[in-house]
């Protein structure tokens, strides 16, 4: 999404579960996503590290402003807390257990409340700054995945 927004050419190679099983042993840490540097360069992993690197390269993550960097990192860490709860699986797998659905909705509501409060504190239309950052991309991506 970041690369598309910036207008930078890239190859988005999506793999199936079957293909993942075949290539897992060749991937850094045996996981996706990965980023391969242009012209067959090094293969990198860890979503947030890749996102920060690309954000720095393309103007969506700024090390020169400690407050802004904190706000971006706060959003990324809050997103990681929600993502690591595996609540998103409820939507992806079509959960039918009403107790799990209720718990998942409560976790999403808590995440939304955190994001709403943080956004209100920024006095901006963006989550971490007065400009678009990787924080906005990661939260938007979460909502696109769930809904």
CSV table of N, CA and C in Angstrom, one decimal:
chain,number,residue,atom,x,y,z
A,1,UNK,N,0.8,-1.2,0.0
A,1,UNK,CA,0.0,0.0,0.0
A,1,UNK,C,0.9,1.3,0.0
A,2,UNK,N,1.9,1.3,0.8
A,2,UNK,CA,2.8,2.4,0.9
A,2,UNK,C,3.5,2.6,-0.5
A,3,UNK,N,4.0,1.5,-1.1
A,3,UNK,CA,4.6,1.7,-2.4
A,3,UNK,C,3.7,2.2,-3.4
A,4,UNK,N,2.5,1.6,-3.4
A,4,UNK,CA,1.5,2.1,-4.4
A,4,UNK,C,1.2,3.6,-4.2
A,5,UNK,N,1.0,4.0,-3.0
A,5,UNK,CA,0.7,5.4,-2.7
A,5,UNK,C,1.8,6.3,-3.2
A,6,UNK,N,3.0,5.8,-3.0
A,6,UNK,CA,4.2,6.6,-3.4
A,6,UNK,C,4.5,6.6,-4.9
A,7,UNK,N,3.9,5.6,-5.6
A,7,UNK,CA,4.1,5.4,-7.0
A,7,UNK,C,5.4,4.7,-7.3
A,8,UNK,N,5.8,3.9,-6.4
A,8,UNK,CA,7.1,3.2,-6.6
A,8,UNK,C,6.7,1.8,-7.1
A,9,UNK,N,7.4,1.4,-8.2
A,9,UNK,CA,7.1,0.0,-8.8
A,9,UNK,C,7.7,-1.1,-7.8
A,10,UNK,N,6.9,-2.1,-7.7
A,10,UNK,CA,7.3,-3.3,-6.9
A,10,UNK,C,6.6,-4.5,-7.4
A,11,UNK,N,7.0,-5.6,-6.9
A,11,UNK,CA,6.3,-6.9,-7.3
A,11,UNK,C,5.7,-7.5,-6.0
A,12,UNK,N,4.4,-7.5,-6.0
A,12,UNK,CA,3.7,-8.1,-4.9
A,12,UNK,C,3.4,-9.6,-5.2
A,13,UNK,N,4.2,-10.4,-4.6
A,13,UNK,CA,4.0,-11.9,-4.9
A,13,UNK,C,3.3,-12.5,-3.7
A,14,UNK,N,2.0,-12.8,-3.9
A,14,UNK,CA,1.1,-13.4,-2.9
A,14,UNK,C,1.2,-14.9,-3.1
A,15,UNK,N,1.4,-15.6,-2.0
A,15,UNK,CA,1.5,-17.1,-2.1
A,15,UNK,C,0.4,-17.8,-1.4
A,16,UNK,N,0.0,-18.9,-1.9
A,16,UNK,CA,-1.1,-19.7,-1.3
A,16,UNK,C,-0.5,-20.5,0.0
A,17,UNK,N,-1.4,-21.0,0.8
A,17,UNK,CA,-1.0,-21.8,1.9
A,17,UNK,C,-0.1,-23.0,1.4
A,18,UNK,N,-0.5,-23.6,0.3
A,18,UNK,CA,0.2,-24.7,-0.3
A,18,UNK,C,1.6,-24.3,-0.7
A,19,UNK,N,1.7,-23.2,-1.3
A,19,UNK,CA,3.1,-22.7,-1.7
A,19,UNK,C,3.9,-22.3,-0.5
A,20,UNK,N,3.3,-21.7,0.5
A,20,UNK,CA,4.0,-21.4,1.7
A,20,UNK,C,4.7,-22.6,2.3
A,21,UNK,N,3.9,-23.7,2.4
A,21,UNK,CA,4.5,-24.9,2.9
A,21,UNK,C,5.7,-25.4,2.2
A,22,UNK,N,5.7,-25.1,0.9
A,22,UNK,CA,6.8,-25.6,0.0
A,22,UNK,C,8.1,-24.6,0.2
A,23,UNK,N,7.8,-23.4,0.5
A,23,UNK,CA,9.0,-22.4,0.5
A,23,UNK,C,9.4,-22.0,1.9
A,24,UNK,N,8.6,-22.4,2.9
A,24,UNK,CA,8.8,-22.0,4.3
A,24,UNK,C,10.3,-22.1,4.7
A,25,UNK,N,10.9,-23.2,4.4
A,25,UNK,CA,12.3,-23.5,4.9
A,25,UNK,C,13.3,-22.5,4.2
A,26,UNK,N,12.9,-21.9,3.1
A,26,UNK,CA,13.8,-21.0,2.4
A,26,UNK,C,13.7,-19.6,2.9
A,27,UNK,N,12.7,-19.3,3.7
A,27,UNK,CA,12.4,-17.9,4.1
A,27,UNK,C,13.1,-17.5,5.4
A,28,UNK,N,13.5,-16.3,5.5
A,28,UNK,CA,14.1,-15.9,6.8
A,28,UNK,C,13.1,-16.1,7.9
A,29,UNK,N,13.6,-16.8,8.9
A,29,UNK,CA,12.7,-17.2,10.1
A,29,UNK,C,11.5,-18.0,9.7
A,30,UNK,N,11.5,-18.5,8.5
A,30,UNK,CA,10.4,-19.4,8.0
A,30,UNK,C,9.0,-18.7,8.0
A,31,UNK,N,9.0,-17.4,7.7
A,31,UNK,CA,7.8,-16.6,7.8
A,31,UNK,C,7.6,-15.6,6.7
A,32,UNK,N,6.4,-15.1,6.5
A,32,UNK,CA,6.1,-14.0,5.6
A,32,UNK,C,5.5,-12.9,6.5
A,33,UNK,N,5.5,-11.7,6.1
A,33,UNK,CA,5.9,-11.2,4.7
A,33,UNK,C,7.5,-11.1,4.7
A,34,UNK,N,7.9,-11.0,3.5
A,34,UNK,CA,9.3,-10.7,3.2
A,34,UNK,C,9.4,-9.6,2.2
A,35,UNK,N,10.6,-9.0,2.2
A,35,UNK,CA,10.9,-7.9,1.2
A,35,UNK,C,12.2,-8.3,0.6
A,36,UNK,N,12.3,-8.4,-0.7
A,36,UNK,CA,13.5,-8.6,-1.4
A,36,UNK,C,14.0,-7.3,-2.0
A,37,UNK,N,15.2,-6.9,-1.6
A,37,UNK,CA,15.8,-5.7,-2.2
A,37,UNK,C,15.9,-5.8,-3.7
A,38,UNK,N,15.8,-4.7,-4.4
A,38,UNK,CA,15.8,-4.7,-5.9
A,38,UNK,C,17.0,-5.4,-6.4
A,39,UNK,N,16.9,-5.9,-7.7
A,39,UNK,CA,17.9,-6.5,-8.4
A,39,UNK,C,18.4,-7.8,-7.7
A,40,UNK,N,17.5,-8.6,-7.1
A,40,UNK,CA,17.8,-9.8,-6.5
A,40,UNK,C,18.6,-9.7,-5.2
A,41,UNK,N,18.4,-8.6,-4.5
A,41,UNK,CA,19.2,-8.3,-3.3
A,41,UNK,C,18.7,-9.2,-2.1
A,42,UNK,N,19.2,-8.8,-1.0
A,42,UNK,CA,18.9,-9.5,0.3
A,42,UNK,C,17.4,-9.6,0.5
A,43,UNK,N,17.0,-10.7,1.1
A,43,UNK,CA,15.6,-10.9,1.5
A,43,UNK,C,15.5,-10.6,3.0
A,44,UNK,N,14.6,-9.7,3.3
A,44,UNK,CA,14.3,-9.2,4.6
A,44,UNK,C,13.0,-9.7,5.1
A,45,UNK,N,12.9,-9.9,6.4
A,45,UNK,CA,11.6,-10.3,7.0
A,45,UNK,C,11.2,-9.4,8.2
A,46,UNK,N,10.1,-9.6,8.8
A,46,UNK,CA,9.5,-8.9,9.9
A,46,UNK,C,8.8,-7.7,9.4
A,47,UNK,N,7.5,-7.8,9.4
A,47,UNK,CA,6.6,-6.8,8.8
A,47,UNK,C,6.9,-5.4,9.3
A,48,UNK,N,7.0,-5.2,10.6
A,48,UNK,CA,7.2,-3.8,11.1
A,48,UNK,C,8.5,-3.2,10.7
A,49,UNK,N,9.6,-4.1,10.8
A,49,UNK,CA,10.9,-3.6,10.4
A,49,UNK,C,10.9,-3.2,8.9
A,50,UNK,N,10.3,-4.0,8.1
A,50,UNK,CA,10.2,-3.7,6.6
A,50,UNK,C,9.4,-2.4,6.4
A,51,UNK,N,8.3,-2.3,7.1
A,51,UNK,CA,7.5,-1.1,7.0
A,51,UNK,C,8.3,0.2,7.4
A,52,UNK,N,9.0,0.1,8.5
A,52,UNK,CA,9.8,1.2,9.0
A,52,UNK,C,10.9,1.6,7.9
A,53,UNK,N,11.6,0.6,7.4
A,53,UNK,CA,12.6,0.8,6.4
A,53,UNK,C,12.0,1.5,5.2
A,54,UNK,N,10.9,0.9,4.7
A,54,UNK,CA,10.3,1.5,3.5
A,54,UNK,C,9.7,2.9,3.8
A,55,UNK,N,9.2,3.1,5.0
A,55,UNK,CA,8.7,4.4,5.4
A,55,UNK,C,9.8,5.4,5.4
A,56,UNK,N,11.0,5.1,5.9
A,56,UNK,CA,12.1,6.0,5.9
A,56,UNK,C,12.6,6.3,4.5
A,57,UNK,N,12.6,5.3,3.7
A,57,UNK,CA,13.1,5.5,2.3
A,57,UNK,C,12.1,6.4,1.5
A,58,UNK,N,10.8,6.3,1.8
A,58,UNK,CA,9.9,7.0,0.9
A,58,UNK,C,9.1,8.1,1.6
A,59,UNK,N,9.5,8.5,2.8
A,59,UNK,CA,8.9,9.7,3.4
A,59,UNK,C,7.7,9.5,4.2
A,60,UNK,N,7.5,8.3,4.8
A,60,UNK,CA,6.4,8.0,5.7
A,60,UNK,C,6.8,7.7,7.1
A,61,UNK,N,8.0,7.7,7.4
A,61,UNK,CA,8.5,7.5,8.8
A,61,UNK,C,9.7,8.4,9.0
A,62,UNK,N,9.7,9.2,10.1
A,62,UNK,CA,10.6,10.2,10.3
A,62,UNK,C,11.4,10.1,11.6
A,63,UNK,N,12.7,10.0,11.5
A,63,UNK,CA,13.5,9.8,12.7
A,63,UNK,C,13.9,11.2,13.3
A,64,UNK,N,13.7,12.3,12.5
A,64,UNK,CA,14.1,13.6,13.0
A,64,UNK,C,13.2,14.3,14.0
A,65,UNK,N,12.1,13.7,14.2
A,65,UNK,CA,11.1,14.2,15.2
A,65,UNK,C,10.7,13.2,16.2
A,66,UNK,N,11.3,13.2,17.4
A,66,UNK,CA,11.1,12.2,18.4
A,66,UNK,C,9.6,12.0,18.8
A,67,UNK,N,8.8,13.1,18.9
A,67,UNK,CA,7.4,13.0,19.2
A,67,UNK,C,6.6,12.3,18.1
A,68,UNK,N,6.9,12.7,16.9
A,68,UNK,CA,6.2,12.0,15.8
A,68,UNK,C,6.6,10.5,15.7
A,69,UNK,N,7.9,10.2,15.9
A,69,UNK,CA,8.3,8.8,15.8
A,69,UNK,C,7.6,8.1,16.9
A,70,UNK,N,7.5,8.6,18.1
A,70,UNK,CA,6.8,8.0,19.2
A,70,UNK,C,5.4,7.7,18.9
A,71,UNK,N,4.7,8.7,18.3
A,71,UNK,CA,3.3,8.5,17.9
A,71,UNK,C,3.2,7.3,16.9
A,72,UNK,N,4.0,7.3,15.9
A,72,UNK,CA,4.0,6.2,14.9
A,72,UNK,C,4.2,4.9,15.6
A,73,UNK,N,5.3,4.8,16.4
A,73,UNK,CA,5.6,3.6,17.1
A,73,UNK,C,4.5,3.2,18.1
A,74,UNK,N,3.9,4.1,18.7
A,74,UNK,CA,2.7,3.8,19.6
A,74,UNK,C,1.6,3.1,18.8
A,75,UNK,N,1.3,3.6,17.7
A,75,UNK,CA,0.3,3.0,16.8
A,75,UNK,C,0.7,1.6,16.4
A,76,UNK,N,1.9,1.5,16.0
A,76,UNK,CA,2.4,0.2,15.5
A,76,UNK,C,2.4,-0.8,16.7
A,77,UNK,N,2.8,-0.4,17.9
A,77,UNK,CA,2.8,-1.4,19.0
A,77,UNK,C,1.3,-1.7,19.4
A,78,UNK,N,0.4,-0.7,19.4
A,78,UNK,CA,-1.0,-1.0,19.7
A,78,UNK,C,-1.6,-1.9,18.7
A,79,UNK,N,-1.3,-1.7,17.4
A,79,UNK,CA,-1.7,-2.6,16.4
A,79,UNK,C,-1.1,-4.0,16.7
A,80,UNK,N,0.1,-4.1,17.0
A,80,UNK,CA,0.7,-5.5,17.3
A,80,UNK,C,0.0,-6.1,18.5
A,81,UNK,N,-0.3,-5.4,19.5
A,81,UNK,CA,-1.1,-6.0,20.6
A,81,UNK,C,-2.4,-6.6,20.1
A,82,UNK,N,-3.1,-5.9,19.3
A,82,UNK,CA,-4.3,-6.4,18.8
A,82,UNK,C,-4.1,-7.6,17.9
A,83,UNK,N,-3.1,-7.5,16.9
A,83,UNK,CA,-2.8,-8.5,16.0
A,83,UNK,C,-2.4,-9.8,16.7
A,84,UNK,N,-1.5,-9.7,17.7
A,84,UNK,CA,-1.0,-10.8,18.4
A,84,UNK,C,-2.1,-11.6,19.2
A,85,UNK,N,-3.2,-10.9,19.4
A,85,UNK,CA,-4.3,-11.6,20.1
A,85,UNK,C,-5.0,-12.6,19.2
A,86,UNK,N,-4.7,-12.6,18.0
A,86,UNK,CA,-5.2,-13.5,16.9
A,86,UNK,C,-6.7,-13.3,16.7
A,87,UNK,N,-7.3,-12.2,17.2
A,87,UNK,CA,-8.7,-11.9,17.1
A,87,UNK,C,-9.1,-11.9,15.6
A,88,UNK,N,-8.2,-11.4,14.7
A,88,UNK,CA,-8.5,-11.3,13.3
A,88,UNK,C,-8.9,-12.6,12.7
A,89,UNK,N,-8.4,-13.7,13.3
A,89,UNK,CA,-8.7,-15.1,12.8
A,89,UNK,C,-10.2,-15.3,12.8
A,90,UNK,N,-10.9,-14.7,13.8
A,90,UNK,CA,-12.3,-14.9,13.9
A,90,UNK,C,-13.0,-14.5,12.6
A,91,UNK,N,-12.6,-13.3,12.0
A,91,UNK,CA,-13.2,-12.8,10.8
A,91,UNK,C,-12.7,-13.7,9.6
A,92,UNK,N,-11.5,-14.0,9.6
A,92,UNK,CA,-10.9,-14.8,8.4
A,92,UNK,C,-11.5,-16.2,8.3
A,93,UNK,N,-11.8,-16.8,9.5
A,93,UNK,CA,-12.2,-18.2,9.5
A,93,UNK,C,-13.7,-18.3,9.6
A,94,UNK,N,-14.4,-17.2,9.8
A,94,UNK,CA,-15.9,-17.3,9.9
A,94,UNK,C,-16.3,-18.0,11.2
A,95,UNK,N,-15.8,-17.5,12.3
A,95,UNK,CA,-16.1,-18.1,13.6
A,95,UNK,C,-17.6,-18.2,13.9
A,96,UNK,N,-18.0,-19.3,14.5
A,96,UNK,CA,-19.5,-19.4,14.7
A,96,UNK,C,-19.8,-19.5,16.2
A,97,UNK,N,-18.7,-19.7,17.1
A,97,UNK,CA,-18.9,-19.8,18.5
A,97,UNK,C,-19.3,-18.4,19.0
A,98,UNK,N,-20.5,-18.2,19.6
A,98,UNK,CA,-20.9,-16.9,20.0
A,98,UNK,C,-20.1,-16.3,21.1
A,99,UNK,N,-19.5,-17.1,22.0
A,99,UNK,CA,-18.7,-16.5,23.1
A,99,UNK,C,-17.4,-15.9,22.4
A,100,UNK,N,-16.8,-16.6,21.5
A,100,UNK,CA,-15.6,-16.2,20.8
A,100,UNK,C,-15.9,-14.9,20.0
A,101,UNK,N,-17.0,-14.9,19.4
A,101,UNK,CA,-17.4,-13.7,18.6
A,101,UNK,C,-17.6,-12.5,19.5
A,102,UNK,N,-18.2,-12.7,20.6
A,102,UNK,CA,-18.4,-11.6,21.6
A,102,UNK,C,-17.1,-11.1,22.1
A,103,UNK,N,-16.2,-12.0,22.4
A,103,UNK,CA,-14.8,-11.6,22.9
A,103,UNK,C,-14.1,-10.9,21.8
A,104,UNK,N,-14.2,-11.4,20.5
A,104,UNK,CA,-13.5,-10.7,19.4
A,104,UNK,C,-14.0,-9.3,19.2
A,105,UNK,N,-15.3,-9.2,19.2
A,105,UNK,CA,-15.9,-7.8,19.0
A,105,UNK,C,-15.4,-6.9,20.1
A,106,UNK,N,-15.4,-7.4,21.4
A,106,UNK,CA,-14.9,-6.6,22.5
A,106,UNK,C,-13.5,-6.1,22.3
A,107,UNK,N,-12.6,-7.0,21.8
A,107,UNK,CA,-11.2,-6.7,21.6
A,107,UNK,C,-11.1,-5.7,20.5
A,108,UNK,N,-11.9,-5.8,19.4
A,108,UNK,CA,-11.8,-4.9,18.3
A,108,UNK,C,-12.4,-3.5,18.8
A,109,UNK,N,-13.4,-3.5,19.6
A,109,UNK,CA,-14.0,-2.3,20.1
A,109,UNK,C,-12.9,-1.6,21.0
A,110,UNK,N,-12.2,-2.3,21.8
A,110,UNK,CA,-11.1,-1.7,22.6
A,110,UNK,C,-10.0,-1.1,21.8
A,111,UNK,N,-9.6,-1.8,20.7
A,111,UNK,CA,-8.6,-1.3,19.8
A,111,UNK,C,-9.1,0.0,19.1
A,112,UNK,N,-10.4,0.0,18.7
A,112,UNK,CA,-11.0,1.1,18.0
A,112,UNK,C,-11.0,2.3,19.0
A,113,UNK,N,-11.3,2.1,20.2
A,113,UNK,CA,-11.4,3.1,21.2
A,113,UNK,C,-10.0,3.7,21.4
A,114,UNK,N,-9.0,2.9,21.5
A,114,UNK,CA,-7.6,3.4,21.6
A,114,UNK,C,-7.2,4.3,20.4
A,115,UNK,N,-7.6,3.8,19.2
A,115,UNK,CA,-7.2,4.6,18.0
A,115,UNK,C,-8.0,5.9,17.9
A,116,UNK,N,-9.3,5.8,18.3
A,116,UNK,CA,-10.1,7.1,18.3
A,116,UNK,C,-9.5,8.1,19.3
A,117,UNK,N,-9.2,7.6,20.5
A,117,UNK,CA,-8.6,8.6,21.5
A,117,UNK,C,-7.3,9.1,21.0
A,118,UNK,N,-6.4,8.3,20.4
A,118,UNK,CA,-5.1,8.7,20.0
A,118,UNK,C,-5.3,9.7,18.8
A,119,UNK,N,-6.2,9.4,17.9
A,119,UNK,CA,-6.5,10.3,16.8
A,119,UNK,C,-7.0,11.7,17.3
A,120,UNK,N,-7.9,11.6,18.2
A,120,UNK,CA,-8.4,12.9,18.8
A,120,UNK,C,-7.3,13.7,19.4
A,121,UNK,N,-6.4,13.1,20.0
A,121,UNK,CA,-5.3,13.8,20.7
A,121,UNK,C,-4.3,14.4,19.7
A,122,UNK,N,-4.3,13.9,18.5
A,122,UNK,CA,-3.4,14.5,17.5
A,122,UNK,C,-3.9,15.7,16.8
A,123,UNK,N,-5.2,16.0,16.9
A,123,UNK,CA,-5.8,17.2,16.3
A,123,UNK,C,-5.4,17.2,14.8
A,124,UNK,N,-5.5,16.1,14.2
A,124,UNK,CA,-5.1,15.9,12.8
A,124,UNK,C,-6.0,14.8,12.2
A,125,UNK,N,-6.1,14.7,10.9
A,125,UNK,CA,-6.8,13.6,10.2
A,125,UNK,C,-5.9,12.4,10.1
A,126,UNK,N,-4.7,12.5,10.5
A,126,UNK,CA,-3.8,11.3,10.5
A,126,UNK,C,-3.5,10.9,11.9
A,127,UNK,N,-3.1,9.6,12.1
A,127,UNK,CA,-2.9,9.0,13.4
A,127,UNK,C,-1.7,9.5,14.2
A,128,UNK,N,-0.7,9.8,13.5
A,128,UNK,CA,0.6,10.1,14.3
A,128,UNK,C,1.2,11.5,14.0
A,129,UNK,N,0.6,12.2,13.1
A,129,UNK,CA,1.3,13.4,12.7
A,129,UNK,C,0.3,14.3,11.9
A,130,UNK,N,0.8,15.4,11.4
A,130,UNK,CA,0.0,16.2,10.5
A,130,UNK,C,0.2,15.7,9.0
A,131,UNK,N,0.8,14.6,8.8
A,131,UNK,CA,1.0,14.0,7.5
A,131,UNK,C,0.9,12.5,7.6
A,132,UNK,N,0.7,11.9,6.4
A,132,UNK,CA,0.5,10.5,6.3
A,132,UNK,C,1.8,9.8,6.7
A,133,UNK,N,1.6,8.7,7.6
A,133,UNK,CA,2.8,7.9,8.0
A,133,UNK,C,2.5,6.4,7.9
A,134,UNK,N,3.5,5.6,8.2
A,134,UNK,CA,3.3,4.2,8.2
A,134,UNK,C,2.2,3.8,9.2
A,135,UNK,N,2.0,4.6,10.2
A,135,UNK,CA,0.9,4.2,11.2
A,135,UNK,C,-0.4,4.2,10.5
A,136,UNK,N,-0.7,5.1,9.6
A,136,UNK,CA,-2.0,5.2,8.9
A,136,UNK,C,-2.1,4.0,8.0
A,137,UNK,N,-1.0,3.6,7.3
A,137,UNK,CA,-1.1,2.4,6.4
A,137,UNK,C,-1.4,1.2,7.2
A,138,UNK,N,-0.8,1.0,8.4
A,138,UNK,CA,-0.9,-0.3,9.1
A,138,UNK,C,-2.4,-0.4,9.6
A,139,UNK,N,-2.9,0.7,10.2
A,139,UNK,CA,-4.3,0.6,10.7
A,139,UNK,C,-5.3,0.4,9.6
A,140,UNK,N,-5.1,1.2,8.5
A,140,UNK,CA,-6.0,1.0,7.3
A,140,UNK,C,-6.0,-0.4,6.8
A,141,UNK,N,-4.8,-1.0,6.7
A,141,UNK,CA,-4.6,-2.4,6.3
A,141,UNK,C,-5.4,-3.3,7.2
A,142,UNK,N,-5.3,-3.1,8.5
A,142,UNK,CA,-6.0,-4.0,9.4
A,142,UNK,C,-7.5,-3.9,9.1
A,143,UNK,N,-8.0,-2.7,9.0
A,143,UNK,CA,-9.5,-2.6,8.7
A,143,UNK,C,-9.9,-3.2,7.4
A,144,UNK,N,-9.0,-3.1,6.4
A,144,UNK,CA,-9.3,-3.7,5.1
A,144,UNK,C,-9.3,-5.2,5.2
A,145,UNK,N,-8.4,-5.8,6.1
A,145,UNK,CA,-8.4,-7.2,6.3
A,145,UNK,C,-9.6,-7.7,7.0
A,146,UNK,N,-10.1,-7.0,7.9
A,146,UNK,CA,-11.2,-7.4,8.7
A,146,UNK,C,-12.6,-7.2,8.1
A,147,UNK,N,-12.7,-6.2,7.3
A,147,UNK,CA,-14.0,-5.8,6.7
A,147,UNK,C,-13.9,-5.8,5.2
